Amino acid sequence: MRDIARKTIKGRKAGFAGAFLAVLLASVLVTALGVLVESGIRGGLPPQRYAGADIVVSGVQALPVVEDADLVLSERVRLPESALDEVAGLPGVESAAGDVSVPVSVVAGGAVAETSRPVAGHGWSAAALTPFTLDGDGAGPERDDEVALEAGLASSLGLSAGDRVELAVGGVASSYEVTGVVSRDGGDARESAVFLTDERAGELAGTGDTGRWDAIGVVAAEGESAGELADRIADALPGARTHTGDARGNVEFFDIGQARSELTLMSLSLAGTTVLIAMFVVAGTLALSIQQRRREFALLRAVGATRGQVRRLVGAEIMQLGAVAAVLGAIPGYLVGIAMGRAFAGSGLLPADFQLALGPVPGLAAIVLCLVTARLAGWVAARRPARLNPVEALGES
């Protein structure tokens, strides 16, 4: 039956063109929307400042909503000061460090200096979470008027250990002595970092006892499973969330977590309606293609073809046609998904550096969905010609 179906398709290319195009475009669309849905679940940015931490602990950044998507909070929920000691005292923890982040402007000549990347201030203990290492004979800050600068920022400003620099927070500038220059492995980060004493960073960030840390980075002991340790931390801190792997980037980049949540909701709502319409178009096109061959099926019934043979012939044709069209459509579907992601980023719906997740699931899901839809449509459409009485079929043919 497959050989007959293949020869039928070759002999009626024009007749099958509409059905082929419908399945192809449906596969493109479903794959593209699948890329957006998967990106809303797994996309974003891998950790940069927290790359050296096996686990990142944060506050709960969403308000649970019954029978609806959780409401993502627009401001960071901090952890209490006591949380750091609780985490550090758990078995399996080699080290733990709390981190706070505060936007910083570099002042030069009485005006804010131009920097290639945003600048953020952190406590010195958080430098180990990347990790940052001191260059040369520099040292970490020990007094409130001391600071360590990231190498790229120090180079662009022409500063080195022993120089003084003005840093402004909230429009208020203060003078600091540069005690050292720090470097990190890897490419350029999203932000440039300056490191103050932990006390000074907390003071500038406006922290308190009930909201001291933006996040806590945890380094697991040798041989300790990060997943198991994360579960123990979650049990010890019921009001906190633990993050491992690339999910650590959601804590570091606050806007990425919000963008993922919004992208998931938007792409799911768009995909639900669009995929349904696409499947109806595929089903309608295939049904029309089969109905246009009614005289052909009538002749087959007249020469002795059984109902089952007619249905199997239609099924074989659709599966061969749909398989090729669905696979060919999945490939450009990824390109369309990337283009849609760039369009969202260009319109401000996503951060410009948001990385889409390009896994195999969207393409496979599109192929399966298109094939199932095409097969069901063919089965329904083939029922009528298959039920033709051979005598009536002879009259129609």
Short mmCIF file of C-alpha atoms in Angstrom, two decimals:
data_model
loop_
_atom_site.label_atom_id
_atom_site.label_comp_id
_atom_site.label_asym_id
_atom_site.label_seq_id
_atom_site.Cartn_x
_atom_site.Cartn_y
_atom_site.Cartn_z
CA MET A 1 0.00 0.00 0.00
CA ARG A 2 2.92 2.34 0.70
CA ASP A 3 4.25 1.85 -2.83
CA ILE A 4 0.86 2.68 -4.33
CA ALA A 5 0.60 5.76 -2.11
CA ARG A 6 4.07 6.93 -3.14
CA LYS A 7 3.26 6.52 -6.83
CA THR A 8 -0.06 8.32 -6.34
CA ILE A 9 1.70 11.30 -4.75
CA LYS A 10 4.26 11.43 -7.57
CA GLY A 11 1.53 11.29 -10.18
CA ARG A 12 -0.67 13.93 -8.53
CA LYS A 13 1.87 16.47 -7.29
CA ALA A 14 -0.33 19.44 -8.11
CA GLY A 15 -3.28 17.91 -6.29
CA PHE A 16 -1.26 17.32 -3.13
CA ALA A 17 0.51 20.71 -3.20
CA GLY A 18 -2.10 22.46 -1.05
CA ALA A 19 -2.09 19.75 1.61
CA PHE A 20 1.72 19.67 1.62
CA LEU A 21 1.94 23.43 2.04
CA ALA A 22 -0.64 23.43 4.85
CA VAL A 23 1.27 20.82 6.87
CA LEU A 24 4.59 22.56 6.15
CA LEU A 25 3.41 25.97 7.36
CA ALA A 26 1.69 24.44 10.38
CA SER A 27 4.95 22.74 11.34
CA VAL A 28 6.85 26.02 10.97
CA LEU A 29 4.36 27.85 13.16
CA VAL A 30 4.11 25.18 15.85
CA THR A 31 7.90 24.85 16.06
CA ALA A 32 8.39 28.62 16.33
CA LEU A 33 5.83 28.94 19.10
CA GLY A 34 7.30 25.89 20.80
CA VAL A 35 10.69 27.60 20.86
CA LEU A 36 9.14 30.58 22.65
CA VAL A 37 7.32 28.35 25.15
CA GLU A 38 10.48 26.35 25.88
CA SER A 39 12.47 29.58 26.20
CA GLY A 40 9.97 30.83 28.75
CA ILE A 41 10.65 27.67 30.76
CA ARG A 42 14.39 27.12 30.22
CA GLY A 43 15.71 30.26 28.53
CA GLY A 44 17.44 33.29 30.00
CA LEU A 45 21.07 33.74 30.90
CA PRO A 46 23.49 31.35 32.60
CA PRO A 47 24.92 32.66 35.88
CA GLN A 48 27.89 35.00 35.72
CA ARG A 49 28.46 36.52 39.15
CA TYR A 50 27.17 33.32 40.81
CA ALA A 51 29.02 30.93 38.49
CA GLY A 52 31.23 29.69 41.34
CA ALA A 53 28.30 28.80 43.61
CA ASP A 54 26.74 25.35 43.36
CA ILE A 55 23.47 26.59 44.87
CA VAL A 56 21.93 30.05 45.10
CA VAL A 57 19.34 30.72 47.79
CA SER A 58 16.84 33.56 47.31
CA GLY A 59 13.56 34.82 48.65
CA VAL A 60 10.22 33.91 47.09
CA GLN A 61 9.83 36.33 44.18
CA ALA A 62 6.22 35.51 43.36
CA LEU A 63 2.85 35.78 45.06
CA PRO A 64 0.88 32.52 44.69
CA VAL A 65 -2.45 32.94 42.92
CA VAL A 66 -5.06 30.18 43.17
CA GLU A 67 -5.88 28.59 39.79
CA ASP A 68 -3.83 31.15 37.91
CA ALA A 69 -0.22 32.06 37.17
CA ASP A 70 1.73 33.34 40.15
CA LEU A 71 2.20 37.11 40.34
CA VAL A 72 5.89 37.95 39.95
CA LEU A 73 6.95 40.69 42.36
CA SER A 74 8.68 43.70 40.83
CA GLU A 75 11.05 44.28 43.77
CA ARG A 76 13.56 41.84 45.19
CA VAL A 77 12.51 39.88 48.27
CA ARG A 78 15.51 39.71 50.58
CA LEU A 79 16.53 37.03 53.05
CA PRO A 80 17.02 37.77 56.76
CA GLU A 81 20.54 38.10 58.15
CA SER A 82 20.14 34.90 60.18
CA ALA A 83 19.61 32.87 56.99
CA LEU A 84 23.34 32.99 56.18
CA ASP A 85 24.33 31.39 59.49
CA GLU A 86 21.62 28.74 59.13
CA VAL A 87 22.80 27.79 55.65
CA ALA A 88 26.50 27.83 56.57
CA GLY A 89 25.83 25.47 59.49
CA LEU A 90 24.15 22.74 57.43
CA PRO A 91 26.05 19.50 56.73
CA GLY A 92 27.51 19.34 53.24
CA VAL A 93 28.13 23.10 52.99
CA GLU A 94 31.76 23.99 52.40
CA SER A 95 31.17 27.74 52.38
CA ALA A 96 28.35 30.24 52.06
CA ALA A 97 28.37 33.97 51.33
CA GLY A 98 25.62 36.54 51.27
CA ASP A 99 25.34 39.06 48.47
CA VAL A 100 23.64 42.42 48.03
CA SER A 101 23.70 44.48 44.88
CA VAL A 102 23.40 48.24 44.62
CA PRO A 103 23.59 50.33 41.41
CA VAL A 104 26.70 52.51 41.40
CA SER A 105 27.79 55.41 39.20
CA VAL A 106 31.42 56.37 38.72
CA VAL A 107 31.99 60.12 39.11
CA ALA A 108 34.81 61.86 37.24
CA GLY A 109 35.28 65.63 37.01
CA GLY A 110 32.03 66.26 38.86
CA ALA A 111 29.96 64.29 36.34
CA VAL A 112 28.96 60.67 35.91
CA ALA A 113 31.61 58.90 33.84
CA GLU A 114 30.61 56.90 30.77
CA THR A 115 31.11 53.15 31.28
CA SER A 116 30.58 50.38 28.74
CA ARG A 117 28.46 48.35 31.17
CA PRO A 118 26.29 49.12 34.20
CA VAL A 119 28.22 49.14 37.47
CA ALA A 120 26.98 47.38 40.61
CA GLY A 121 28.43 47.38 44.10
CA HIS A 122 28.71 44.22 46.21
CA GLY A 123 30.12 43.09 49.51
CA TRP A 124 33.66 41.75 49.42
CA SER A 125 32.67 38.30 50.70
CA ALA A 126 30.48 37.82 47.59
CA ALA A 127 33.56 38.01 45.33
CA ALA A 128 34.16 34.32 46.08
CA LEU A 129 30.89 33.36 44.40
CA THR A 130 32.16 34.14 40.88
CA PRO A 131 35.02 33.74 41.83
CA PHE A 132 36.94 37.00 41.46
CA THR A 133 40.66 36.90 42.24
CA LEU A 134 42.97 39.76 43.14
CA ASP A 135 45.56 40.85 40.59
CA GLY A 136 49.11 41.48 41.72
CA ASP A 137 49.69 42.79 45.23
CA GLY A 138 46.22 44.23 45.71
CA ALA A 139 43.99 43.58 48.70
CA GLY A 140 40.30 43.49 49.45
CA PRO A 141 38.54 46.44 51.12
CA GLU A 142 38.73 46.53 54.91
CA ARG A 143 37.41 50.03 55.68
CA ASP A 144 34.24 51.80 54.61
CA ASP A 145 36.21 54.13 52.32
CA GLU A 146 37.98 51.35 50.41
CA VAL A 147 36.95 49.55 47.22
CA ALA A 148 38.20 46.87 44.84
CA LEU A 149 37.44 47.37 41.14
CA GLU A 150 36.89 44.84 38.39
CA ALA A 151 39.82 44.81 35.97
CA GLY A 152 37.86 45.96 32.91
CA LEU A 153 36.37 48.92 34.77
CA ALA A 154 39.69 49.88 36.34
CA SER A 155 41.41 49.75 32.95
CA SER A 156 38.76 51.91 31.26
CA LEU A 157 39.08 54.51 34.03
CA GLY A 158 42.87 54.32 34.16
CA LEU A 159 42.88 53.37 37.84
CA SER A 160 45.06 51.01 39.86
CA ALA A 161 45.67 50.13 43.49
CA GLY A 162 46.40 53.24 45.56
CA ASP A 163 44.33 55.63 43.42
CA ARG A 164 41.11 57.24 44.57
CA VAL A 165 37.74 57.07 42.84
CA GLU A 166 34.37 58.69 43.45
CA LEU A 167 31.35 56.40 43.46
CA ALA A 168 27.78 57.69 43.65
CA VAL A 169 24.77 55.82 45.01
CA GLY A 170 21.38 57.49 44.80
CA GLY A 171 22.99 60.75 43.65
CA VAL A 172 25.30 60.94 46.68
CA ALA A 173 29.01 60.62 45.81
CA SER A 174 31.71 59.37 48.15
CA SER A 175 35.46 59.04 47.70
CA TYR A 176 37.08 55.62 47.99
CA GLU A 177 40.64 54.35 47.88
CA VAL A 178 41.25 51.56 45.38
CA THR A 179 42.85 48.73 47.34
CA GLY A 180 42.99 46.20 44.52
CA VAL A 181 41.89 45.10 41.07
CA VAL A 182 40.01 41.83 40.62
CA SER A 183 39.51 39.58 37.59
CA ARG A 184 37.20 36.73 36.69
CA ASP A 185 37.43 33.89 34.21
CA GLY A 186 35.25 33.87 31.12
CA GLY A 187 34.05 36.58 28.76
CA ASP A 188 32.57 39.97 29.52
CA ALA A 189 29.85 39.97 32.13
CA ARG A 190 26.60 41.85 31.90
CA GLU A 191 27.67 44.24 34.68
CA SER A 192 30.93 45.61 36.00
CA ALA A 193 31.48 44.96 39.68
CA VAL A 194 32.97 47.04 42.47
CA PHE A 195 33.49 45.50 45.90
CA LEU A 196 33.05 47.33 49.18
CA THR A 197 33.11 45.99 52.71
CA ASP A 198 30.06 43.88 53.53
CA GLU A 199 28.88 46.48 56.04
CA ARG A 200 29.24 49.37 53.59
CA ALA A 201 27.50 47.48 50.78
CA GLY A 202 24.59 46.64 53.09
CA GLU A 203 24.36 50.26 54.24
CA LEU A 204 24.23 51.57 50.67
CA ALA A 205 21.68 48.93 49.66
CA GLY A 206 19.42 49.91 52.56
CA THR A 207 19.32 46.44 54.08
CA GLY A 208 18.09 45.55 57.56
CA ASP A 209 17.92 42.55 59.88
CA THR A 210 14.72 41.26 58.26
CA GLY A 211 15.96 41.88 54.72
CA ARG A 212 19.72 41.62 54.64
CA TRP A 213 20.69 39.48 51.65
CA ASP A 214 19.59 39.60 48.02
CA ALA A 215 20.87 36.04 47.71
CA ILE A 216 23.13 33.54 49.43
CA GLY A 217 25.64 31.58 47.37
CA VAL A 218 26.56 28.11 48.60
CA VAL A 219 29.58 26.00 47.65
CA ALA A 220 28.95 22.31 48.30
CA ALA A 221 31.55 20.16 50.01
CA GLU A 222 33.56 17.78 47.83
CA GLY A 223 31.46 14.78 46.83
CA GLU A 224 28.22 16.42 47.93
CA SER A 225 25.29 16.42 45.49
CA ALA A 226 24.08 19.94 44.75
CA GLY A 227 20.50 18.71 44.33
CA GLU A 228 20.42 16.90 47.69
CA LEU A 229 22.05 19.83 49.45
CA ALA A 230 19.52 22.20 47.87
CA ASP A 231 16.72 20.05 49.29
CA ARG A 232 18.24 20.24 52.78
CA ILE A 233 18.54 24.02 52.51
CA ALA A 234 14.92 24.28 51.38
CA ASP A 235 13.83 22.22 54.41
CA ALA A 236 15.87 24.44 56.75
CA LEU A 237 14.56 27.68 55.18
CA PRO A 238 10.87 27.15 54.31
CA GLY A 239 10.48 30.76 53.19
CA ALA A 240 13.32 30.59 50.66
CA ARG A 241 13.92 29.11 47.23
CA THR A 242 16.99 27.19 46.08
CA HIS A 243 18.38 27.34 42.55
CA THR A 244 20.92 25.11 40.82
CA GLY A 245 22.35 24.94 37.30
CA ASP A 246 21.32 27.68 34.88
CA ALA A 247 18.39 28.57 37.18
CA ARG A 248 20.95 30.47 39.27
CA GLY A 249 20.93 33.13 36.56
CA ASN A 250 17.28 33.93 37.36
CA VAL A 251 18.38 35.18 40.79
CA GLU A 252 21.36 37.10 39.49
CA PHE A 253 19.48 38.80 36.66
CA PHE A 254 16.22 39.95 38.17
CA ASP A 255 14.75 41.06 34.85
CA ILE A 256 15.43 37.68 33.26
CA GLY A 257 13.15 35.87 35.70
CA GLN A 258 10.37 38.36 35.05
CA ALA A 259 10.91 38.10 31.28
CA ARG A 260 10.71 34.29 31.41
CA SER A 261 7.43 34.45 33.31
CA GLU A 262 5.93 36.98 30.89
CA LEU A 263 7.22 35.09 27.84
CA THR A 264 5.71 31.84 29.11
CA LEU A 265 2.29 33.39 29.63
CA MET A 266 2.36 35.28 26.34
CA SER A 267 3.63 32.40 24.21
CA LEU A 268 1.23 29.87 25.76
CA SER A 269 -1.76 32.13 25.17
CA LEU A 270 -0.61 32.80 21.61
CA ALA A 271 0.24 29.16 20.95
CA GLY A 272 -3.08 27.82 22.20
CA THR A 273 -5.19 29.75 19.71
CA THR A 274 -2.70 29.75 16.85
CA VAL A 275 -1.97 26.03 16.98
CA LEU A 276 -5.69 25.25 17.08
CA ILE A 277 -6.30 27.39 13.99
CA ALA A 278 -3.32 25.84 12.20
CA MET A 279 -4.56 22.32 12.90
CA PHE A 280 -8.04 23.18 11.63
CA VAL A 281 -6.49 24.57 8.43
CA VAL A 282 -4.48 21.37 7.99
CA ALA A 283 -7.54 19.21 8.59
CA GLY A 284 -9.71 21.26 6.24
CA THR A 285 -7.13 21.29 3.46
CA LEU A 286 -6.57 17.54 3.65
CA ALA A 287 -10.31 16.86 3.74
CA LEU A 288 -10.83 19.03 0.66
CA SER A 289 -7.99 17.28 -1.15
CA ILE A 290 -9.56 13.89 -0.48
CA GLN A 291 -13.06 15.01 -1.48
CA GLN A 292 -11.71 16.28 -4.80
CA ARG A 293 -10.60 12.69 -5.55
CA ARG A 294 -14.06 11.24 -4.98
CA ARG A 295 -14.32 9.92 -8.57
CA GLU A 296 -10.92 8.24 -8.18
CA PHE A 297 -12.01 6.46 -5.01
CA ALA A 298 -15.32 5.57 -6.63
CA LEU A 299 -13.46 3.84 -9.44
CA LEU A 300 -11.33 1.92 -6.94
CA ARG A 301 -14.46 0.73 -5.17
CA ALA A 302 -16.00 -0.24 -8.51
CA VAL A 303 -13.04 -2.48 -9.43
CA GLY A 304 -13.16 -4.29 -6.10
CA ALA A 305 -11.20 -2.23 -3.55
CA THR A 306 -12.52 -2.80 -0.04
CA ARG A 307 -13.36 -0.05 2.43
CA GLY A 308 -10.32 -0.90 4.50
CA GLN A 309 -8.04 -0.70 1.46
CA VAL A 310 -9.35 2.77 0.59
CA ARG A 311 -8.82 3.97 4.15
CA ARG A 312 -5.32 2.47 4.30
CA LEU A 313 -4.42 4.06 0.97
CA VAL A 314 -5.51 7.49 2.19
CA GLY A 315 -3.67 6.97 5.48
CA ALA A 316 -0.46 5.93 3.72
CA GLU A 317 -0.62 8.94 1.41
CA ILE A 318 -1.17 11.35 4.27
CA MET A 319 1.56 9.88 6.46
CA GLN A 320 4.13 9.98 3.67
CA LEU A 321 3.14 13.48 2.61
CA GLY A 322 2.81 14.76 6.18
CA ALA A 323 6.07 13.27 7.40
CA VAL A 324 8.10 15.04 4.72
CA ALA A 325 6.23 18.33 5.12
CA ALA A 326 6.38 18.31 8.93
CA VAL A 327 10.12 17.57 9.04
CA LEU A 328 10.91 20.20 6.40
CA GLY A 329 8.76 22.72 8.28
CA ALA A 330 10.39 22.11 11.66
CA ILE A 331 13.81 23.24 10.42
CA PRO A 332 12.83 26.81 9.38
CA GLY A 333 10.51 26.85 12.40
CA TYR A 334 13.53 27.33 14.63
CA LEU A 335 14.67 30.26 12.49
CA VAL A 336 11.21 31.81 12.75
CA GLY A 337 11.29 31.30 16.53
CA ILE A 338 14.66 33.07 16.72
CA ALA A 339 13.32 35.92 14.58
CA MET A 340 10.28 36.26 16.86
CA GLY A 341 12.55 36.33 19.90
CA ARG A 342 14.63 39.10 18.36
CA ALA A 343 11.47 41.02 17.52
CA PHE A 344 10.30 40.74 21.13
CA ALA A 345 13.72 41.92 22.32
CA GLY A 346 13.67 44.83 19.88
CA SER A 347 10.26 45.93 21.13
CA GLY A 348 11.35 45.75 24.77
CA LEU A 349 9.32 42.67 25.71
CA LEU A 350 12.53 40.71 26.38
CA PRO A 351 15.99 41.84 27.54
CA ALA A 352 18.36 42.30 24.63
CA ASP A 353 20.70 39.55 25.89
CA PHE A 354 17.95 37.01 26.61
CA GLN A 355 19.06 33.62 25.28
CA LEU A 356 16.40 31.43 23.68
CA ALA A 357 16.32 27.70 24.45
CA LEU A 358 16.78 25.76 21.20
CA GLY A 359 16.16 22.15 22.20
CA PRO A 360 14.71 19.31 20.10
CA VAL A 361 11.34 19.25 21.89
CA PRO A 362 9.58 22.01 19.84
CA GLY A 363 10.52 20.39 16.52
CA LEU A 364 9.56 16.89 17.63
CA ALA A 365 6.30 18.15 19.12
CA ALA A 366 5.45 19.97 15.88
CA ILE A 367 6.13 16.87 13.78
CA VAL A 368 4.03 14.63 16.02
CA LEU A 369 1.19 17.15 16.28
CA CYS A 370 1.06 17.71 12.53
CA LEU A 371 1.16 13.98 11.76
CA VAL A 372 -1.55 13.15 14.30
CA THR A 373 -3.77 15.96 13.01
CA ALA A 374 -3.20 14.96 9.38
CA ARG A 375 -3.89 11.30 10.12
CA LEU A 376 -7.12 12.05 11.98
CA ALA A 377 -8.25 14.42 9.25
CA GLY A 378 -7.51 11.81 6.60
CA TRP A 379 -9.34 9.11 8.54
CA VAL A 380 -12.45 11.27 8.88
CA ALA A 381 -12.36 12.43 5.26
CA ALA A 382 -11.79 8.90 3.92
CA ARG A 383 -14.85 7.47 5.65
CA ARG A 384 -17.30 8.77 3.03
CA PRO A 385 -15.52 7.51 -0.12
CA ALA A 386 -14.76 4.23 1.66
CA ARG A 387 -18.47 3.69 2.35
CA LEU A 388 -19.45 4.05 -1.29
CA ASN A 389 -21.44 1.12 -2.62
CA PRO A 390 -19.57 -0.43 -5.59
CA VAL A 391 -22.66 -0.11 -7.82
CA GLU A 392 -23.11 3.57 -6.90
CA ALA A 393 -19.38 4.06 -7.30
CA LEU A 394 -19.50 2.65 -10.81
CA GLY A 395 -22.20 5.17 -11.69
CA GLU A 396 -20.15 8.07 -10.25
CA SER A 397 -16.97 7.03 -12.03
#
